[in-house]
PDB file of C-alpha atoms and ligand atoms in Angstrom:
ATOM      1  CA  MET A   6      40.471 113.927  80.301  1.00 90.00           C
ATOM      2  CA  ALA A   7      37.956 112.312  77.982  1.00 94.00           C
ATOM      3  CA  LYS A   8      34.830 110.398  78.949  1.00 97.00           C
ATOM      4  CA  ILE A   9      33.513 108.519  75.974  1.00 98.00           C
ATOM      5  CA  ILE A  10      30.719 106.046  75.265  1.00 98.00           C
ATOM      6  CA  LEU A  11      30.964 103.999  72.076  1.00 97.00           C
ATOM      7  CA  PHE A  12      27.614 102.867  70.776  1.00 97.00           C
ATOM      8  CA  GLY A  13      26.918 100.642  67.807  1.00 96.00           C
ATOM      9  CA  ALA A  14      25.833  97.209  66.644  1.00 95.00           C
ATOM     10  CA  PRO A  15      28.024  94.123  67.013  1.00 94.00           C
ATOM     11  CA  GLY A  16      30.695  94.458  64.352  1.00 91.00           C
ATOM     12  CA  SER A  17      30.321  98.227  64.043  1.00 92.00           C
ATOM     13  CA  GLY A  18      33.948  98.638  65.080  1.00 89.00           C
ATOM     14  CA  LYS A  19      33.721  99.793  68.688  1.00 93.00           C
ATOM     15  CA  GLY A  20      36.763  97.789  69.771  1.00 90.00           C
ATOM     16  CA  THR A  21      38.826  98.947  66.817  1.00 86.00           C
ATOM     17  CA  LEU A  22      37.927 102.599  67.349  1.00 92.00           C
ATOM     18  CA  ALA A  23      38.676 102.188  71.066  1.00 94.00           C
ATOM     19  CA  SER A  24      42.202 101.036  70.299  1.00 89.00           C
ATOM     20  CA  ARG A  25      42.699 104.068  68.010  1.00 91.00           C
ATOM     21  CA  ILE A  26      41.503 106.371  70.804  1.00 95.00           C
ATOM     22  CA  VAL A  27      43.916 104.736  73.265  1.00 94.00           C
ATOM     23  CA  GLU A  28      46.782 105.630  70.898  1.00 92.00           C
ATOM     24  CA  VAL A  29      45.817 109.298  71.109  1.00 93.00           C
ATOM     25  CA  GLU A  30      44.795 109.475  74.802  1.00 93.00           C
ATOM     26  CA  SER A  31      47.379 107.134  76.221  1.00 87.00           C
ATOM     27  CA  ASN A  32      46.124 106.633  79.789  1.00 94.00           C
ATOM     28  CA  ILE A  33      42.421 106.536  79.080  1.00 97.00           C
ATOM     29  CA  VAL A  34      40.805 103.350  80.440  1.00 98.00           C
ATOM     30  CA  HIS A  35      39.125 101.116  77.853  1.00 97.00           C
ATOM     31  CA  ILE A  36      36.238  99.268  79.494  1.00 97.00           C
ATOM     32  CA  SER A  37      34.750  96.593  77.257  1.00 97.00           C
ATOM     33  CA  THR A  38      31.936  94.705  78.982  1.00 97.00           C
ATOM     34  CA  GLY A  39      32.245  91.912  76.419  1.00 95.00           C
ATOM     35  CA  ASP A  40      35.967  91.538  77.247  1.00 94.00           C
ATOM     36  CA  ILE A  41      35.225  91.495  80.975  1.00 96.00           C
ATOM     37  CA  PHE A  42      32.629  88.770  80.469  1.00 96.00           C
ATOM     38  CA  ARG A  43      34.959  86.709  78.277  1.00 94.00           C
ATOM     39  CA  GLU A  44      37.699  86.955  80.881  1.00 94.00           C
ATOM     40  CA  ASN A  45      35.311  85.867  83.654  1.00 95.00           C
ATOM     41  CA  ILE A  46      34.009  83.033  81.505  1.00 96.00           C
ATOM     42  CA  SER A  47      37.466  81.717  80.737  1.00 94.00           C
ATOM     43  CA  LYS A  48      38.409  81.869  84.427  1.00 97.00           C
ATOM     44  CA  LYS A  49      35.081  80.290  85.415  1.00 97.00           C
ATOM     45  CA  THR A  50      34.354  82.949  88.050  1.00 96.00           C
ATOM     46  CA  PRO A  51      30.841  83.082  89.576  1.00 96.00           C
ATOM     47  CA  LEU A  52      30.036  86.051  87.319  1.00 96.00           C
ATOM     48  CA  GLY A  53      31.395  84.174  84.301  1.00 96.00           C
ATOM     49  CA  LEU A  54      29.320  81.100  85.069  1.00 97.00           C
ATOM     50  CA  LYS A  55      26.177  83.219  85.295  1.00 97.00           C
ATOM     51  CA  ALA A  56      26.952  85.150  82.117  1.00 97.00           C
ATOM     52  CA  LYS A  57      27.923  82.256  79.859  1.00 96.00           C
ATOM     53  CA  GLY A  58      24.388  80.967  79.262  1.00 95.00           C
ATOM     54  CA  PHE A  59      23.465  84.372  77.841  1.00 97.00           C
ATOM     55  CA  THR A  60      26.579  85.261  75.855  1.00 96.00           C
ATOM     56  CA  ASP A  61      26.616  81.815  74.183  1.00 94.00           C
ATOM     57  CA  LYS A  62      23.171  82.468  72.749  1.00 94.00           C
ATOM     58  CA  GLY A  63      23.781  86.087  71.815  1.00 94.00           C
ATOM     59  CA  GLU A  64      21.326  87.268  74.469  1.00 96.00           C
ATOM     60  CA  LEU A  65      21.999  90.126  76.862  1.00 97.00           C
ATOM     61  CA  VAL A  66      23.282  89.365  80.329  1.00 98.00           C
ATOM     62  CA  PRO A  67      20.674  90.636  82.857  1.00 98.00           C
ATOM     63  CA  ASP A  68      20.986  94.322  83.734  1.00 97.00           C
ATOM     64  CA  GLU A  69      21.681  93.873  87.439  1.00 95.00           C
ATOM     65  CA  LEU A  70      24.772  91.728  86.766  1.00 95.00           C
ATOM     66  CA  VAL A  71      26.147  94.118  84.170  1.00 97.00           C
ATOM     67  CA  ILE A  72      25.420  97.332  86.010  1.00 97.00           C
ATOM     68  CA  ASP A  73      27.152  96.276  89.246  1.00 95.00           C
ATOM     69  CA  MET A  74      30.146  95.044  87.289  1.00 95.00           C
ATOM     70  CA  VAL A  75      30.506  98.325  85.394  1.00 97.00           C
ATOM     71  CA  ARG A  76      29.898 100.470  88.455  1.00 96.00           C
ATOM     72  CA  GLU A  77      32.620  98.615  90.350  1.00 95.00           C
ATOM     73  CA  ARG A  78      35.073  99.099  87.451  1.00 96.00           C
ATOM     74  CA  MET A  79      34.223 102.786  87.020  1.00 95.00           C
ATOM     75  CA  GLU A  80      34.821 103.523  90.694  1.00 95.00           C
ATOM     76  CA  ARG A  81      38.509 102.674  90.504  1.00 96.00           C
ATOM     77  CA  GLU A  82      41.199 105.382  90.669  1.00 97.00           C
ATOM     78  CA  ASP A  83      42.517 104.951  87.122  1.00 97.00           C
ATOM     79  CA  VAL A  84      39.122 105.853  85.668  1.00 97.00           C
ATOM     80  CA  LYS A  85      38.733 108.881  87.930  1.00 95.00           C
ATOM     81  CA  GLU A  86      42.193 110.122  86.958  1.00 96.00           C
ATOM     82  CA  ASN A  87      42.309 109.352  83.256  1.00 97.00           C
ATOM     83  CA  GLY A  88      38.760 109.054  81.961  1.00 97.00           C
ATOM     84  CA  PHE A  89      37.142 106.166  80.135  1.00 98.00           C
ATOM     85  CA  ILE A  90      35.976 104.626  76.904  1.00 98.00           C
ATOM     86  CA  LEU A  91      32.876 102.529  77.525  1.00 98.00           C
ATOM     87  CA  ASP A  92      32.557  99.873  74.849  1.00 97.00           C
ATOM     88  CA  GLY A  93      29.483  97.633  75.001  1.00 97.00           C
ATOM     89  CA  PHE A  94      27.724  99.526  77.779  1.00 98.00           C
ATOM     90  CA  PRO A  95      25.013 100.764  78.049  1.00 98.00           C
ATOM     91  CA  ARG A  96      23.018  98.333  75.913  1.00 98.00           C
ATOM     92  CA  THR A  97      19.563  98.853  77.442  1.00 98.00           C
ATOM     93  CA  LEU A  98      17.733 101.989  78.523  1.00 97.00           C
ATOM     94  CA  PRO A  99      17.874 101.033  82.243  1.00 98.00           C
ATOM     95  CA  GLN A 100      21.656 100.601  81.900  1.00 98.00           C
ATOM     96  CA  ALA A 101      21.911 104.098  80.387  1.00 98.00           C
ATOM     97  CA  GLN A 102      19.778 105.603  83.139  1.00 97.00           C
ATOM     98  CA  LYS A 103      21.769 103.891  85.909  1.00 97.00           C
ATOM     99  CA  LEU A 104      25.063 104.888  84.351  1.00 97.00           C
ATOM    100  CA  GLY A 105      23.955 108.515  84.589  1.00 96.00           C
ATOM    101  CA  GLU A 106      23.795 108.094  88.365  1.00 95.00           C
ATOM    102  CA  PHE A 107      27.453 107.161  88.780  1.00 93.00           C
ATOM    103  CA  ALA A 108      29.282 108.640  85.777  1.00 94.00           C
ATOM    104  CA  SER A 109      28.797 111.313  83.165  1.00 92.00           C
ATOM    105  CA  ALA A 110      30.074 111.094  79.601  1.00 96.00           C
ATOM    106  CA  ASP A 111      31.214 114.030  77.436  1.00 95.00           C
ATOM    107  CA  VAL A 112      30.273 112.374  74.202  1.00 97.00           C
ATOM    108  CA  VAL A 113      28.454 109.325  72.827  1.00 97.00           C
ATOM    109  CA  LEU A 114      29.838 108.167  69.500  1.00 96.00           C
ATOM    110  CA  LEU A 115      27.375 106.276  67.334  1.00 96.00           C
ATOM    111  CA  LEU A 116      29.011 103.912  64.868  1.00 94.00           C
ATOM    112  CA  ASP A 117      26.380 103.491  62.218  1.00 90.00           C
ATOM    113  CA  VAL A 118      27.189 100.631  59.852  1.00 89.00           C
ATOM    114  CA  PRO A 119      24.966  98.856  57.278  1.00 88.00           C
ATOM    115  CA  LYS A 120      23.872  95.373  58.304  1.00 86.00           C
ATOM    116  CA  ASP A 121      25.528  93.449  55.448  1.00 85.00           C
ATOM    117  CA  ILE A 122      28.886  94.897  56.453  1.00 88.00           C
ATOM    118  CA  LEU A 123      28.318  93.958  60.108  1.00 90.00           C
ATOM    119  CA  LEU A 124      28.005  90.264  59.276  1.00 90.00           C
ATOM    120  CA  LYS A 125      31.130  90.209  57.145  1.00 88.00           C
ATOM    121  CA  ARG A 126      33.104  92.000  59.808  1.00 89.00           C
ATOM    122  CA  ILE A 127      32.100  89.682  62.621  1.00 91.00           C
ATOM    123  CA  LEU A 128      32.303  86.379  60.811  1.00 92.00           C
ATOM    124  CA  GLY A 129      35.814  87.213  59.585  1.00 91.00           C
ATOM    125  CA  ARG A 130      36.992  88.615  62.888  1.00 88.00           C
ATOM    126  CA  TYR A 131      39.811  87.190  64.973  1.00 90.00           C
ATOM    127  CA  SER A 132      42.310  88.576  67.457  1.00 89.00           C
ATOM    128  CA  CYS A 133      45.882  88.174  68.608  1.00 91.00           C
ATOM    129  CA  PRO A 134      45.825  85.992  71.744  1.00 90.00           C
ATOM    130  CA  ASN A 135      48.852  87.851  73.066  1.00 92.00           C
ATOM    131  CA  CYS A 136      47.902  91.546  72.794  1.00 91.00           C
ATOM    132  CA  GLY A 137      44.249  91.478  71.730  1.00 86.00           C
ATOM    133  CA  GLN A 138      44.769  93.316  68.430  1.00 88.00           C
ATOM    134  CA  ILE A 139      41.736  92.722  66.187  1.00 86.00           C
ATOM    135  CA  TYR A 140      42.057  91.429  62.600  1.00 90.00           C
ATOM    136  CA  ASN A 141      39.679  90.263  59.887  1.00 89.00           C
ATOM    137  CA  LYS A 142      40.457  87.400  57.538  1.00 89.00           C
ATOM    138  CA  TRP A 143      38.872  89.220  54.570  1.00 88.00           C
ATOM    139  CA  LEU A 144      39.109  92.898  55.428  1.00 86.00           C
ATOM    140  CA  ASN A 145      42.169  93.459  57.591  1.00 87.00           C
ATOM    141  CA  LYS A 146      44.871  90.816  57.743  1.00 92.00           C
ATOM    142  CA  PRO A 147      48.235  91.299  59.444  1.00 94.00           C
ATOM    143  CA  LYS A 148      51.053  92.054  56.978  1.00 94.00           C
ATOM    144  CA  LYS A 149      52.520  88.601  57.524  1.00 93.00           C
ATOM    145  CA  GLU A 150      49.865  85.876  57.752  1.00 87.00           C
ATOM    146  CA  ASP A 151      50.599  84.561  61.258  1.00 90.00           C
ATOM    147  CA  ILE A 152      52.665  87.365  62.835  1.00 95.00           C
ATOM    148  CA  CYS A 153      50.877  90.083  64.798  1.00 96.00           C
ATOM    149  CA  ASP A 154      51.577  93.592  63.399  1.00 95.00           C
ATOM    150  CA  LYS A 155      51.238  95.126  66.823  1.00 93.00           C
ATOM    151  CA  CYS A 156      53.227  92.888  69.188  1.00 95.00           C
ATOM    152  CA  GLY A 157      55.307  90.916  66.677  1.00 96.00           C
ATOM    153  CA  LYS A 158      54.410  87.524  68.153  1.00 95.00           C
ATOM    154  CA  LYS A 159      53.378  84.445  66.215  1.00 95.00           C
ATOM    155  CA  MET A 160      49.609  83.978  66.299  1.00 92.00           C
ATOM    156  CA  GLU A 161      47.293  81.018  66.443  1.00 85.00           C
ATOM    157  CA  ILE A 162      44.004  82.322  65.083  1.00 79.00           C
ATOM    158  CA  THR A 163      41.464  82.593  67.900  1.00 78.00           C
ATOM    159  CA  GLN A 164      37.862  83.367  67.083  1.00 84.00           C
ATOM    160  CA  ARG A 165      35.277  84.223  69.694  1.00 86.00           C
ATOM    161  CA  ALA A 166      32.901  81.449  70.745  1.00 87.00           C
ATOM    162  CA  ASP A 167      29.922  83.679  69.925  1.00 91.00           C
ATOM    163  CA  ASP A 168      31.149  84.755  66.469  1.00 90.00           C
ATOM    164  CA  ASN A 169      29.148  82.116  64.587  1.00 90.00           C
ATOM    165  CA  GLU A 170      26.410  82.953  62.090  1.00 91.00           C
ATOM    166  CA  GLU A 171      23.400  82.051  64.217  1.00 92.00           C
ATOM    167  CA  THR A 172      24.563  83.910  67.330  1.00 93.00           C
ATOM    168  CA  VAL A 173      25.683  86.924  65.327  1.00 93.00           C
ATOM    169  CA  LYS A 174      22.251  87.277  63.736  1.00 93.00           C
ATOM    170  CA  ARG A 175      20.660  87.147  67.173  1.00 95.00           C
ATOM    171  CA  ARG A 176      23.112  89.749  68.553  1.00 95.00           C
ATOM    172  CA  ILE A 177      22.273  92.128  65.718  1.00 94.00           C
ATOM    173  CA  GLU A 178      18.537  91.607  66.374  1.00 95.00           C
ATOM    174  CA  VAL A 179      19.020  92.285  70.082  1.00 96.00           C
ATOM    175  CA  TYR A 180      20.831  95.503  69.181  1.00 96.00           C
ATOM    176  CA  GLU A 181      17.976  96.565  66.914  1.00 95.00           C
ATOM    177  CA  GLU A 182      15.430  95.855  69.664  1.00 96.00           C
ATOM    178  CA  ASN A 183      17.233  97.965  72.258  1.00 97.00           C
ATOM    179  CA  SER A 184      19.066 100.763  70.510  1.00 97.00           C
ATOM    180  CA  ALA A 185      16.367 103.317  69.638  1.00 97.00           C
ATOM    181  CA  PRO A 186      15.456 104.417  73.200  1.00 98.00           C
ATOM    182  CA  ILE A 187      19.138 104.633  74.186  1.00 98.00           C
ATOM    183  CA  LEU A 188      19.928 106.808  71.182  1.00 97.00           C
ATOM    184  CA  LYS A 189      16.989 109.054  71.990  1.00 98.00           C
ATOM    185  CA  PHE A 190      18.152 109.286  75.611  1.00 98.00           C
ATOM    186  CA  TYR A 191      21.590 110.561  74.552  1.00 97.00           C
ATOM    187  CA  GLU A 192      20.248 112.708  71.726  1.00 97.00           C
ATOM    188  CA  ASP A 193      18.003 114.476  74.264  1.00 97.00           C
ATOM    189  CA  LEU A 194      21.039 115.028  76.506  1.00 96.00           C
ATOM    190  CA  GLY A 195      22.821 116.564  73.517  1.00 96.00           C
ATOM    191  CA  LEU A 196      25.670 114.056  73.696  1.00 97.00           C
ATOM    192  CA  LEU A 197      25.245 112.103  70.480  1.00 96.00           C
ATOM    193  CA  LYS A 198      27.735 112.303  67.593  1.00 95.00           C
ATOM    194  CA  ARG A 199      27.429 110.117  64.521  1.00 92.00           C
ATOM    195  CA  VAL A 200      30.629 108.581  63.168  1.00 89.00           C
ATOM    196  CA  ASP A 201      31.106 107.288  59.677  1.00 77.00           C
ATOM    197  CA  SER A 202      32.768 104.160  60.974  1.00 62.00           C
ATOM    198  CA  ILE A 203      33.578 102.545  57.653  1.00 66.00           C
ATOM    199  CA  ASN A 204      37.040 104.077  57.759  1.00 71.00           C
ATOM    200  CA  THR A 205      37.930 104.742  61.401  1.00 73.00           C
ATOM    201  CA  LEU A 206      41.211 102.881  60.912  1.00 71.00           C
ATOM    202  CA  GLU A 207      42.303 105.626  58.520  1.00 78.00           C
ATOM    203  CA  LEU A 208      41.514 108.544  60.822  1.00 84.00           C
ATOM    204  CA  SER A 209      44.516 110.672  61.778  1.00 88.00           C
ATOM    205  CA  GLY A 210      45.362 111.510  65.392  1.00 90.00           C
ATOM    206  CA  GLN A 211      43.956 115.006  64.799  1.00 92.00           C
ATOM    207  CA  GLU A 212      40.696 113.595  63.497  1.00 90.00           C
ATOM    208  CA  ILE A 213      40.393 111.235  66.460  1.00 92.00           C
ATOM    209  CA  LYS A 214      40.969 114.183  68.823  1.00 93.00           C
ATOM    210  CA  ARG A 215      38.210 116.127  67.115  1.00 92.00           C
ATOM    211  CA  LEU A 216      35.894 113.132  67.250  1.00 91.00           C
ATOM    212  CA  ILE A 217      36.238 112.614  70.984  1.00 93.00           C
ATOM    213  CA  SER A 218      35.989 116.267  71.942  1.00 92.00           C
ATOM    214  CA  PRO A 219      32.862 117.083  73.998  1.00 88.00           C
ATOM    215  CA  VAL A 220      29.721 118.046  72.100  1.00 82.00           C
ATOM    216  CA  LYS A 221      29.045 120.925  74.474  1.00 68.00           C
TER     217      LYS A 221
HETATM  218  P1  ADP B   7      29.323  92.361  70.323  1.00 67.53           P
HETATM  219  O1  ADP B   7      30.345  91.983  69.314  1.00 67.53           O
HETATM  220  O2  ADP B   7      28.061  91.557  70.170  1.00 67.53           O
HETATM  221  O3  ADP B   7      29.107  93.832  70.449  1.00 67.53           O
HETATM  222  P2  ADP B   7      30.522  92.226  73.042  1.00 67.53           P
HETATM  223  O4  ADP B   7      31.889  91.698  73.048  1.00 67.53           O
HETATM  224  O5  ADP B   7      30.322  93.674  73.326  1.00 67.53           O
HETATM  225  O6  ADP B   7      29.861  91.789  71.672  1.00 67.53           O
HETATM  226  O7  ADP B   7      29.608  91.389  74.079  1.00 67.53           O
HETATM  227  C1  ADP B   7      29.535  89.988  74.009  1.00 67.53           C
HETATM  228  C2  ADP B   7      28.347  89.504  74.816  1.00 67.53           C
HETATM  229  O8  ADP B   7      28.485  89.911  76.195  1.00 67.53           O
HETATM  230  C3  ADP B   7      26.980  90.063  74.398  1.00 67.53           C
HETATM  231  O9  ADP B   7      26.407  89.312  73.347  1.00 67.53           O
HETATM  232  C4  ADP B   7      26.192  89.942  75.706  1.00 67.53           C
HETATM  233  O10 ADP B   7      25.765  88.618  75.928  1.00 67.53           O
HETATM  234  C5  ADP B   7      27.229  90.267  76.759  1.00 67.53           C
HETATM  235  N1  ADP B   7      27.235  91.713  77.084  1.00 67.53           N
HETATM  236  C6  ADP B   7      28.245  92.588  76.840  1.00 67.53           C
HETATM  237  N2  ADP B   7      27.915  93.830  77.265  1.00 67.53           N
HETATM  238  C7  ADP B   7      26.663  93.746  77.775  1.00 67.53           C
HETATM  239  C8  ADP B   7      25.754  94.682  78.345  1.00 67.53           C
HETATM  240  N3  ADP B   7      26.081  95.974  78.491  1.00 67.53           N
HETATM  241  N4  ADP B   7      24.540  94.221  78.759  1.00 67.53           N
HETATM  242  C9  ADP B   7      24.204  92.929  78.647  1.00 67.53           C
HETATM  243  N5  ADP B   7      24.999  92.003  78.094  1.00 67.53           N
HETATM  244  C10 ADP B   7      26.219  92.389  77.662  1.00 67.53           C
HETATM  245 ZN1   ZN B   8      49.616  90.828  69.145  1.00 67.53          ZN
END
């Protein structure tokens, strides 16, 4: 059972790597805080209504909202049985410290990508509304323009509300403001592994296995 944290700037490819890991570790639970917020926002839940003002501007949702949400998700049976991939959490040092109180990871994968590539990835990014598969209009199109490679359904292109240039720049700034202490925290725990994430789509199953194996 693997317990993995994915860490990296917006556009560094956390979601894409997560879907590769799910192919190798079939029952592992992918927990994307961004996805959970987007779902709550589209359903207009109380949590969604509180979060929207922050996500729309590219600001972080306050720690107490995020931490309770993640804790609740991590306490479910499927996570206990099959492990987890945390994608988008922790994003602040207090989140990392709190997480340590209710879950322990085997490995923290740092996706380190140059800033110019981040922008191109995010601004071109879209996903299949049916299965969530991620594409990029410049870098990674489906084989047939409007048919999803993964689920075979016809796709209307849906871009995220916060994938516009102004918000993206702010999200990258927010990452730069918060990431150093989190990386130090995990480096000190001996959990940090750097990933050359330019080509994670090309990694073989074997290579993914090696990547997610515990550091110690
Ligand atoms: P990104 O592409 O910027 O990594 P995500 O899909 O992970 O985006 O998150 C989208 C938005 O949801 C963030 O900009 C932020 O407002 C909010 N969010 C997601 N995870 C967290 C978190 N751990 N702490 C605070 N806010 C978060
Ligand atoms: Zn699809």
